[in-house]
Coordinates of C-alpha atoms and ligand atoms in Angstrom, one line a residue:
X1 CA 144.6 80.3 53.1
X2 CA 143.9 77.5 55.5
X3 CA 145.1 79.8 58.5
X4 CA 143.7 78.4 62.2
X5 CA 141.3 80.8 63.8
X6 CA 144.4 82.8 65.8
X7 CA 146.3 83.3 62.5
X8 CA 142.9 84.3 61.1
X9 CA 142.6 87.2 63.8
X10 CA 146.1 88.0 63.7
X11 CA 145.9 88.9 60.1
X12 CA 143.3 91.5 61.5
X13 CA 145.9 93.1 64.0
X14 CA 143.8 91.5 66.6
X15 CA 143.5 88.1 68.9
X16 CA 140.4 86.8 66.9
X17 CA 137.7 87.4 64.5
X18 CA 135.7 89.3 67.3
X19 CA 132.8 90.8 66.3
X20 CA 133.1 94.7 66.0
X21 CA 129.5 95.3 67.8
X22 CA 127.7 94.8 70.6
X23 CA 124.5 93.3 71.6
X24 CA 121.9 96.1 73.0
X25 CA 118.5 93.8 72.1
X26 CA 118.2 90.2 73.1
X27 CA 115.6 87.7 72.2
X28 CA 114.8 84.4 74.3
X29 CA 115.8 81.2 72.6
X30 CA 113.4 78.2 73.1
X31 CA 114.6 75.0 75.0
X32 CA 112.8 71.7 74.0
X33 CA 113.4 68.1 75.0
X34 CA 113.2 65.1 73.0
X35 CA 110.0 63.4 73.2
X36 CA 108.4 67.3 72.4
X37 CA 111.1 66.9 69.7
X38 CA 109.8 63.9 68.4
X39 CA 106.4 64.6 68.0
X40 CA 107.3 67.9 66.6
X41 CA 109.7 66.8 63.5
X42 CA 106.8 63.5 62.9
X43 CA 104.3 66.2 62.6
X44 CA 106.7 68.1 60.1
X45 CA 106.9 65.2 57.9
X46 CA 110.6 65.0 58.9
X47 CA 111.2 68.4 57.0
X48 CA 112.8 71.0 59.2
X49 CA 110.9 73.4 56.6
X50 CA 107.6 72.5 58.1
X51 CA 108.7 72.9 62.0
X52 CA 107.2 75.4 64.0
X53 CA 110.2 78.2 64.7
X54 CA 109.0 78.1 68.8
X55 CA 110.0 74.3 68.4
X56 CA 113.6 75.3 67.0
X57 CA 116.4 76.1 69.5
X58 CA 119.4 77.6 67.2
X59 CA 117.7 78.0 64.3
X60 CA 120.2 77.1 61.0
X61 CA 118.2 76.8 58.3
X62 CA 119.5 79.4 56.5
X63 CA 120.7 83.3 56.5
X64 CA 118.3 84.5 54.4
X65 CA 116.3 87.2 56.3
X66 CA 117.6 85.9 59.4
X67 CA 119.5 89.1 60.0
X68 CA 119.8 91.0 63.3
X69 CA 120.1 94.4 61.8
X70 CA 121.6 97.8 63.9
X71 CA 120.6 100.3 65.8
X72 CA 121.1 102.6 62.8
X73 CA 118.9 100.3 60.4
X74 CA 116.1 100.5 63.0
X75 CA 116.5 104.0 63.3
X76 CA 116.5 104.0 59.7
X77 CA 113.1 102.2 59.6
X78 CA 111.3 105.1 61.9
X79 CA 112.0 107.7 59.1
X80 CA 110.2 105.1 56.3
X81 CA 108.7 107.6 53.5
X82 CA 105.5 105.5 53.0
X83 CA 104.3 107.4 49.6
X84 CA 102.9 105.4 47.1
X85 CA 105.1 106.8 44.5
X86 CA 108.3 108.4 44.6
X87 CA 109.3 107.3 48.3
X88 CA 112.4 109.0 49.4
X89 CA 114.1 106.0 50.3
X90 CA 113.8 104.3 47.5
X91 CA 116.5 107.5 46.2
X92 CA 118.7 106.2 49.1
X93 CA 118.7 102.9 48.2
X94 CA 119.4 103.7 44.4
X95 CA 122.5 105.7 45.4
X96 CA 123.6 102.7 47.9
X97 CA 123.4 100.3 44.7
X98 CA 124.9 102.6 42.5
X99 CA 127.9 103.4 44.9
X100 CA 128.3 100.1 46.0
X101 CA 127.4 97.7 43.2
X102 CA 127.6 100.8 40.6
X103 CA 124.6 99.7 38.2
X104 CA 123.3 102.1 36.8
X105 CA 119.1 101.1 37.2
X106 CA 117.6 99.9 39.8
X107 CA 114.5 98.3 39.9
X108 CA 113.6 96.9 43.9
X109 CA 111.8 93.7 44.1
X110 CA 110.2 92.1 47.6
X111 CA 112.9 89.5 47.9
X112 CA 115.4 87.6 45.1
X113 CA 113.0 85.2 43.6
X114 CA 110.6 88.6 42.4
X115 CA 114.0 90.2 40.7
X116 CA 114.6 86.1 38.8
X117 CA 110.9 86.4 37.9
X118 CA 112.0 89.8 35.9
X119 CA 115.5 89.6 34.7
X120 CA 114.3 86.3 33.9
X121 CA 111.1 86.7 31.8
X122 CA 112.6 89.9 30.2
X123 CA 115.9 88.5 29.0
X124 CA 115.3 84.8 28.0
X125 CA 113.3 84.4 24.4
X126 CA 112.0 80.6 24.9
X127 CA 114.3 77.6 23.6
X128 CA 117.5 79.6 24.7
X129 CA 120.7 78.1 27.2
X130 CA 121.0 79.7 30.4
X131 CA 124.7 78.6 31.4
X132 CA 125.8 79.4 34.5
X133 CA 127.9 78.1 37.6
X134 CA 125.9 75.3 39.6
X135 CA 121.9 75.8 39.4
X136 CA 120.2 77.9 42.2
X137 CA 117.1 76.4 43.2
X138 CA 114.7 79.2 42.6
X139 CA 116.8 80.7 40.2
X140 CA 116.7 78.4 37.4
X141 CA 112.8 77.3 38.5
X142 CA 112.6 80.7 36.7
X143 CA 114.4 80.4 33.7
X144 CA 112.5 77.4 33.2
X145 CA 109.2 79.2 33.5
X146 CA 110.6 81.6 31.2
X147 CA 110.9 78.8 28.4
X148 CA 114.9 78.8 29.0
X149 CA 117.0 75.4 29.8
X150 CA 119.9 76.0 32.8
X151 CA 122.8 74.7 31.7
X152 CA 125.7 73.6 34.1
X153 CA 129.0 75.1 33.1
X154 CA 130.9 75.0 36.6
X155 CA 134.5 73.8 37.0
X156 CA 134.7 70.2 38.0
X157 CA 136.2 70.7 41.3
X158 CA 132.7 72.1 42.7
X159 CA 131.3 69.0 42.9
X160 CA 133.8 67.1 44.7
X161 CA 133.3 68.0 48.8
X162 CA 137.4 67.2 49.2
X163 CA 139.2 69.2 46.2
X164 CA 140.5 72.6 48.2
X165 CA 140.9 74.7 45.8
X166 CA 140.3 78.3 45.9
X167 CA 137.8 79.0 43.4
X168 CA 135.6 76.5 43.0
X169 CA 132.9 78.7 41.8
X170 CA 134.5 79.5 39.0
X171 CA 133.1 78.9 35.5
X172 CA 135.1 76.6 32.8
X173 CA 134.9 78.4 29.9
X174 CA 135.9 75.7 27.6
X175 CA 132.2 74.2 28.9
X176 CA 131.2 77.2 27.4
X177 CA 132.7 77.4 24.0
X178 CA 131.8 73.8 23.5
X179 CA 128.0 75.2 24.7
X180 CA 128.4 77.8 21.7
X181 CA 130.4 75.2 19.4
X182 CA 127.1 73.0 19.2
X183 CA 124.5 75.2 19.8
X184 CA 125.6 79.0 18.4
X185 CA 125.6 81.9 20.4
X186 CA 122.6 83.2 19.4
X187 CA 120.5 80.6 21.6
X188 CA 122.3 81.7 25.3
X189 CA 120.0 84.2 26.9
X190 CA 123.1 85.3 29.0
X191 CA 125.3 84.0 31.4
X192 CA 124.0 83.4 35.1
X193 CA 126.9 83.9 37.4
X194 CA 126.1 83.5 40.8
X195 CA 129.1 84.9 43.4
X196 CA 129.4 82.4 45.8
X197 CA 128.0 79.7 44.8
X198 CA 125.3 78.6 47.3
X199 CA 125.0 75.0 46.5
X200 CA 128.5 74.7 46.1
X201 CA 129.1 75.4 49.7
X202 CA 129.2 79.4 49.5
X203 CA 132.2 78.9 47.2
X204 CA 133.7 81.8 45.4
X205 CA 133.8 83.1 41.8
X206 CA 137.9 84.6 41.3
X207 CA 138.3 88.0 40.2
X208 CA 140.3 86.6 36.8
X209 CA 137.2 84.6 36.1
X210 CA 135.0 87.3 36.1
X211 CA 137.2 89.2 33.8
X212 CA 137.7 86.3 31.3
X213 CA 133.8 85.9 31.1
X214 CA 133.4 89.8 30.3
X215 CA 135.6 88.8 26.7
X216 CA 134.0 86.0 26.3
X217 CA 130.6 87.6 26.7
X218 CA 132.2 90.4 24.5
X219 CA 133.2 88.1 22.0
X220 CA 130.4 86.4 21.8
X221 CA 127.8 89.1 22.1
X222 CA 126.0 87.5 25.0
X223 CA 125.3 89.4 28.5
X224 CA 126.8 88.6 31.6
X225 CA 124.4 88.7 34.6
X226 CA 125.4 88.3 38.0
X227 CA 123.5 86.8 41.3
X228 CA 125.0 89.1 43.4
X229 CA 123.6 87.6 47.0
X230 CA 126.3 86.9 48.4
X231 CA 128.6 89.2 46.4
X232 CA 130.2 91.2 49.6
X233 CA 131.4 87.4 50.9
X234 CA 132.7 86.6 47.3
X235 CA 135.0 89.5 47.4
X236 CA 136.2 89.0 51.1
X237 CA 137.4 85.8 49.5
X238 CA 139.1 87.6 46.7
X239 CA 140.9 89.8 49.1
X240 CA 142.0 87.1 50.8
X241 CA 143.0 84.5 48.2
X242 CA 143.8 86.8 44.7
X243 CA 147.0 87.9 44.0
X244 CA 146.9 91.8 43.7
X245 CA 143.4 92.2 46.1
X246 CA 145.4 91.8 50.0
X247 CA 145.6 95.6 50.4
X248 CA 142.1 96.4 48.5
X249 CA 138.9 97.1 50.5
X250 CA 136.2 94.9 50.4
X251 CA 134.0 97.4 49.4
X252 CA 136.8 98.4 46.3
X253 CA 136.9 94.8 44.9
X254 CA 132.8 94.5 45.1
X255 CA 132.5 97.4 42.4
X256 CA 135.2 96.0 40.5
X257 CA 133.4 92.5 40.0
X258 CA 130.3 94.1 39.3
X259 CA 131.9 96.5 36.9
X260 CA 132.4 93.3 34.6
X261 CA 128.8 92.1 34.3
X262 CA 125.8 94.0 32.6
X263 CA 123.7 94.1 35.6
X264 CA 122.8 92.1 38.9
X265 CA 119.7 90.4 41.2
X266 CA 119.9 90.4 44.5
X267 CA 118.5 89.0 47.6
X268 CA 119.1 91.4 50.0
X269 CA 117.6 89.3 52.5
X270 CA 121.1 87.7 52.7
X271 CA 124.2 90.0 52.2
X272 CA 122.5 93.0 53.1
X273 CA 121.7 92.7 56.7
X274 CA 117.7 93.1 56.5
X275 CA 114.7 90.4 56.9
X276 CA 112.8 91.7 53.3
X277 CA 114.1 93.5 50.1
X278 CA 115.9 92.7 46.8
X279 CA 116.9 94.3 43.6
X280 CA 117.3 93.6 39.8
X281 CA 119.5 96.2 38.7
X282 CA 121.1 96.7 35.0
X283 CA 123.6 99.2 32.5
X284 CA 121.3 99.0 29.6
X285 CA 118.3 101.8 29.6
X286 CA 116.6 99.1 27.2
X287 CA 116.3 96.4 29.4
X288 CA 115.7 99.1 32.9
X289 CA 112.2 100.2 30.6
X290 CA 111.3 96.9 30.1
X291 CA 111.9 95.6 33.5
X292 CA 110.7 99.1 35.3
X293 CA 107.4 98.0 33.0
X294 CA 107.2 94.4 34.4
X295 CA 107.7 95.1 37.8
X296 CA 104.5 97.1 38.5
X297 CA 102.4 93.4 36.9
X298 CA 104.1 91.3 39.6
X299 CA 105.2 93.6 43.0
X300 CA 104.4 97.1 42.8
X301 CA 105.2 100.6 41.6
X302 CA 109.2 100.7 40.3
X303 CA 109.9 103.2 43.2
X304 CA 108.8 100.4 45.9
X305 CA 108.7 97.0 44.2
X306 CA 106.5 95.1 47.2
X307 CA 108.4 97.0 49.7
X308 CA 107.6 99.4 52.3
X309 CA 109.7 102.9 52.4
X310 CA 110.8 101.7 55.5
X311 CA 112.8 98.4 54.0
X312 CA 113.9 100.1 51.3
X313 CA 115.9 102.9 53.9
X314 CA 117.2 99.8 56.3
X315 CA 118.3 98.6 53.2
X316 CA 120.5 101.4 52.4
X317 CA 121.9 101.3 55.3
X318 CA 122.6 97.8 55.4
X319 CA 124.4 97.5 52.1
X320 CA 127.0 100.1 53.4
X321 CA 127.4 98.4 56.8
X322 CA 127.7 94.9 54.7
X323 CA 131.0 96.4 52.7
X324 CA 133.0 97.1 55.9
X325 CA 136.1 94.4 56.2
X326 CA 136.3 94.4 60.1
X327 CA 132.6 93.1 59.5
X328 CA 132.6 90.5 56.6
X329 CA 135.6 89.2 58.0
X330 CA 133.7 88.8 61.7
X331 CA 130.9 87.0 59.7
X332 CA 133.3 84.7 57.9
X333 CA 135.5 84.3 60.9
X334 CA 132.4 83.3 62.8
X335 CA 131.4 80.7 59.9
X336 CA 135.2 79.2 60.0
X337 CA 135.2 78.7 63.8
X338 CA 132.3 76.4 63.3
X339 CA 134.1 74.8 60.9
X340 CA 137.4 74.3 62.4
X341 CA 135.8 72.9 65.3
X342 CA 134.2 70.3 63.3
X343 CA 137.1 69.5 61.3
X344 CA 139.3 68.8 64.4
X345 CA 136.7 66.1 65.1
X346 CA 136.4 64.8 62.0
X347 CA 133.6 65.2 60.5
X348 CA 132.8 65.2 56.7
X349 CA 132.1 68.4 55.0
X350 CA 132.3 70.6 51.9
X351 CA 135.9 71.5 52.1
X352 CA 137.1 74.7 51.7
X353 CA 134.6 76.1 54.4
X354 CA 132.4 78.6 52.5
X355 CA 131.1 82.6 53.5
X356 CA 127.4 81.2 54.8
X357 CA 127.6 78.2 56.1
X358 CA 129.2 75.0 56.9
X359 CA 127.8 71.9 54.4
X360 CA 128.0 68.4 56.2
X361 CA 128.7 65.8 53.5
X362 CA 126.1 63.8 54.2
X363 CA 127.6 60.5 52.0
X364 CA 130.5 60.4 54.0
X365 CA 128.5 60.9 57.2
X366 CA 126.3 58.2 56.8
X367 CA 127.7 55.7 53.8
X368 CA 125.5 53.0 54.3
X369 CA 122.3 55.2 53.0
X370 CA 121.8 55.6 48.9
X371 CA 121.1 58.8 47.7
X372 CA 117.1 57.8 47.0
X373 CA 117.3 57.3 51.3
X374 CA 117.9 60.7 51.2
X375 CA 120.8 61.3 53.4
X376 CA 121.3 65.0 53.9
X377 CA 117.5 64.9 55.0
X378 CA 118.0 62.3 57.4
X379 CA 121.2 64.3 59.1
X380 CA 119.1 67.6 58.8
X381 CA 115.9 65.2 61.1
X382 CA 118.8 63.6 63.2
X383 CA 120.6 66.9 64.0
X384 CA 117.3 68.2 65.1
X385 CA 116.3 65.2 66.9
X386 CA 119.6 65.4 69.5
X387 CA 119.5 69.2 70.1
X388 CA 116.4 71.3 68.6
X389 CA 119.4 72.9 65.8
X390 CA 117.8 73.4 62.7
X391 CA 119.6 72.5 59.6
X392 CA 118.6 72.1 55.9
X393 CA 119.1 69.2 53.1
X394 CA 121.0 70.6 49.8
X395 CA 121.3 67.4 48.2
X396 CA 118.5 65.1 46.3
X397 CA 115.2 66.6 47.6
X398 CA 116.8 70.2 46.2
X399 CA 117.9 69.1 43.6
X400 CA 113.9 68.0 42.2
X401 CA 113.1 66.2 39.4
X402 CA 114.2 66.1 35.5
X403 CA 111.7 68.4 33.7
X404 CA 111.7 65.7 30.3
X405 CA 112.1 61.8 32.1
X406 CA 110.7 62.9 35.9
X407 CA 113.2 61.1 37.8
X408 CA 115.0 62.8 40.4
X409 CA 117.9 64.9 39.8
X410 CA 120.6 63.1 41.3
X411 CA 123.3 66.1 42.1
X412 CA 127.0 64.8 43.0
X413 CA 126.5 66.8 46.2
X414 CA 124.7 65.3 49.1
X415 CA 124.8 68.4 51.6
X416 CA 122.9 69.2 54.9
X417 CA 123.7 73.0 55.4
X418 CA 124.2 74.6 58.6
X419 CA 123.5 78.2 57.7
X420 CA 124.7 81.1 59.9
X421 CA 122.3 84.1 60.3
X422 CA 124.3 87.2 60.2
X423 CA 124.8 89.2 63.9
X424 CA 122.7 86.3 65.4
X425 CA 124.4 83.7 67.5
X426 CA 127.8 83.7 69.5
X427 CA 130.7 81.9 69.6
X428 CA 128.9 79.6 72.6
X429 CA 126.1 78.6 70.4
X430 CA 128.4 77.4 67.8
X431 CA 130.3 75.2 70.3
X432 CA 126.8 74.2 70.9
X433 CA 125.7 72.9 67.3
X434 CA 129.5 71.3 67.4
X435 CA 128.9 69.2 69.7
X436 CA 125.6 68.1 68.6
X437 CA 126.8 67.8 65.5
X438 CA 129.5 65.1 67.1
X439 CA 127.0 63.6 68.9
X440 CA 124.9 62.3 66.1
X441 CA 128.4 61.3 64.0
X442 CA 129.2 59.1 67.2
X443 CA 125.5 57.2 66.5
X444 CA 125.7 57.0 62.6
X445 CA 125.6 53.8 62.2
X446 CA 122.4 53.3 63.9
X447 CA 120.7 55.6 61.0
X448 CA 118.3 54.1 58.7
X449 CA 116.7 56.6 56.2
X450 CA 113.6 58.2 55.1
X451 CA 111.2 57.4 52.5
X452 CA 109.3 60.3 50.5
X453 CA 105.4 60.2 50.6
X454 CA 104.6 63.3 49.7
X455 CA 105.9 66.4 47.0
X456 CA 104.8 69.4 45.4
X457 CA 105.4 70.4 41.9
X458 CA 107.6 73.5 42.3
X459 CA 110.1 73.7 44.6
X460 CA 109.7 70.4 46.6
X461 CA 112.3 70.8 49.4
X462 CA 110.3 73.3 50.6
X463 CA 107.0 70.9 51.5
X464 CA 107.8 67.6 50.9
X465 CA 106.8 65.1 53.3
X466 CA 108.8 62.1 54.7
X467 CA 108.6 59.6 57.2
X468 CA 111.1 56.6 58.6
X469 CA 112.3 53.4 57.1
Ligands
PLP1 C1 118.2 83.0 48.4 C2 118.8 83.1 47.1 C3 118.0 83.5 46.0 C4 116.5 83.8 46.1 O1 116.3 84.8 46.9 P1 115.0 85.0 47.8 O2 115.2 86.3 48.5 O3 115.0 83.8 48.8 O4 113.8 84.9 47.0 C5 118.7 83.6 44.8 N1 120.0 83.2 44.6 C6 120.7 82.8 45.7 C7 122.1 82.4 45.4 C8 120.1 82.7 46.9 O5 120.9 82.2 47.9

């Protein structure tokens, strides 16, 4: 499992991970130098959300619509069926889900947080337990707004940066009968798996855990939705870690996952190689009227749900190009060689390396800051200050306030993400973010912290404000 890049690439009956495309479309990166850096990141508020992206050179903040998409995709966008009602690609894009994900309804949304708006409003009666594996930022914002209370139900390994195992986005399901033990059954909404887990560190969910949850669920009469954004990464790591999966397509062991759950959201914006789009899709006709009815309140008619024909077709085509293992395991093998390169210097992180990125551990990194000096915002500033990479913080300022007492959420992980946009950068860019990642470990001592001065209700990584201590 822990293979070195070369065994990595020999696995593939090849040298390396190499990419299996070519670049025909490039796009200038900005250079900066400090002092313009300074000024830039102080008018920020020391949030590498508020930067200007022309003050950005390798831009990390996450993979989420940061995709390059193909020639095909782009082709796919000139023949964009721009009807109000009915659009042809939104046909192609139901057959991509169905043969890929196999739901059986698919409702499109404009991104993943319009799909948790849905599935979440439609299937959570107020005062119900949404369990699931580690919370997801917008996703549980959601449930919240839909009167439901997320409830943590993740093995214990995921929140320790060091443990290795395999599967530490797994679900403990004796958190989950004590959950049903004290509470009853009837008051969980249904079961919010998300495969990876992004605040975990793009950790995956095993194919046995998956199949354990569909009894339970059974047992128990409650659903079993999925968050399947990074779905096509989870099951690369199934292939290569699950006894039974080596000799299974990527694309094989997708469908089998999703055959276990009672429907999915999704932001395509990740996984599926395109810059807009996502999807609620379920098995139950039911819940498809019900959502189909919502949908037109919130993002549009159910045949373009705040999407133009055109995203819907690059869409299509993304999801099949997204299933193909010489590509997943280019993206992953690009993602690792980050990594590797950081580990061989050192440097704390979230151990296994994950599909989407590589998370710094920020209390290691800098062990002289508390958590209310907020750490993994400081590395995200610092990183940005030596070399114009953009990072993000997935620790305290993420993790927002308690809804009842208003204190801060205090997670266990204290993360600054370096997230890898799919097809984007090369392998010299990632040497690039290495180095400057080595470069501010060589001066953490001298680090200080930042204070909060400003937040915004919902959401508050997004806009908070900060400055220096
Ligand atoms: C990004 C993301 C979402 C939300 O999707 P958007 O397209 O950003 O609205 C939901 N779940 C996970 C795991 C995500 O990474």
């Amino acid at each position: 499992m822990t293979d070195t890049p070369r065994t990595f690439g020999q696995q593939l009956g090849r040298r390396s991970w190499a990419e299996p495309w070519k670049i025909k479309m490039v796009e200038p990166l900005h250079m900066t130098d400090r002092a313009a850096r300074e000024r830039a990141l102080a008018d920020a508020g020391y949030n590498t959300f508020l930067l200007r992206s022309r003050d950005v050179y390798i831009d990390l903040l996450t993979d989420s619509g940061t995709n390059a998409m193909s020639d095909r995709q782009w082709a796919g966008m000139m023949v964009g069926d721009e009807a109000y009602a009915g659009s042809e690609n939104f046909y192609h894009l139901e057959d991509a889900i169905h043969r890929y994900y196999g739901y059986e309804h698919l409702v499109p949304t404009h991104q993943g947080r319009g799909a948790e708006n849905l599935i979440s409003r439609t299937a959570i009666t107020p005062g119900q337990f949404v369990p699931g594996n580690m919370y997801f930022t917008t996703t549980r914002l959601h449930q919240e707004m839909a009167g439901g209370t997320f409830v943590d139900m993740i093995v214990d390994e995921a929140h320790d940066p060091q443990d290795r195992s395999d599967f530490k986005g797994n679900i403990d399901l004796a958190k989950l009968d004590a959950l049903v033990k004290r509470e009853g059954a009837a008051r969980i909404a249904y079961i919010s798996l998300g495969a990876t887990v992004n605040m975990a560190g793009g950790q995956p969910v095993s194919m046995a855990n998956v199949k354990a949850l569909r009894s339970w669920c059974d047992t128990h009469k409650v659903r079993l939705f999925l968050d399947a954004t990074r779905a096509v990464e989870n099951a690369f790591f199934i292939q290569e870690r699950e006894a039974g999966y080596a000799n299974k397509k990527v694309a094989e062991i997708l469908k089998e996952f999703c055959s276990y759950t009672d429907g999915a959201w999704m932001s395509a914006k990740k996984d599926s190689l395109v810059n807009i789009g996502g999807w609620v899709a379920v098995n139950e006709f039911a819940l498809f009227e019900e959502l189909r009815n919502l949908v037109v309140v919130f993002e549009g008619l159910h045949t373009y749900g705040g999407l133009a024909g055109r995203d819907m077709e690059a869409m299509a085509i993304g999801i099949g190009e997204s299933v193909q293992d010489d590509y997943i395991r280019s993206r992953i093998g690009q993602v690792r060689y980050l990594g590797r390169l950081l580990e061989e210097w050192g440097i704390p992180m979230m151990e296994p390396i994950g599909g989407h990125a590589i998370f710094l551990d920020a209390r290691r990194f800098y062990p002289q800051l508390t958590q209310d000096q907020f750490p993994a915002q400081t590395l995200a500033a610092e990183l940005y200050l030596d070399s114009g990479i953009r990072a993000m913080e997935r620790g305290i300022v993420s993790a927002g306030r308690d809804a009842r007492t208003g204190d801060h959420n205090r997670p266990k992980l204290e993360l600054t993400r370096l997230t890898i946009p799919r097809r984007v950068y090369t392998q010299a860019h990632m040497d690039v973010v290495a180095e400057s990642v080595k470069a501010i470990f060589d001066q953490r001592d001298k680090v200080t912290g930042l204070k909060l001065n400003y937040e915004p209700k919902y959401l508050r990584f997004f806009q908070a404000r900060f400055e220096p201590i």
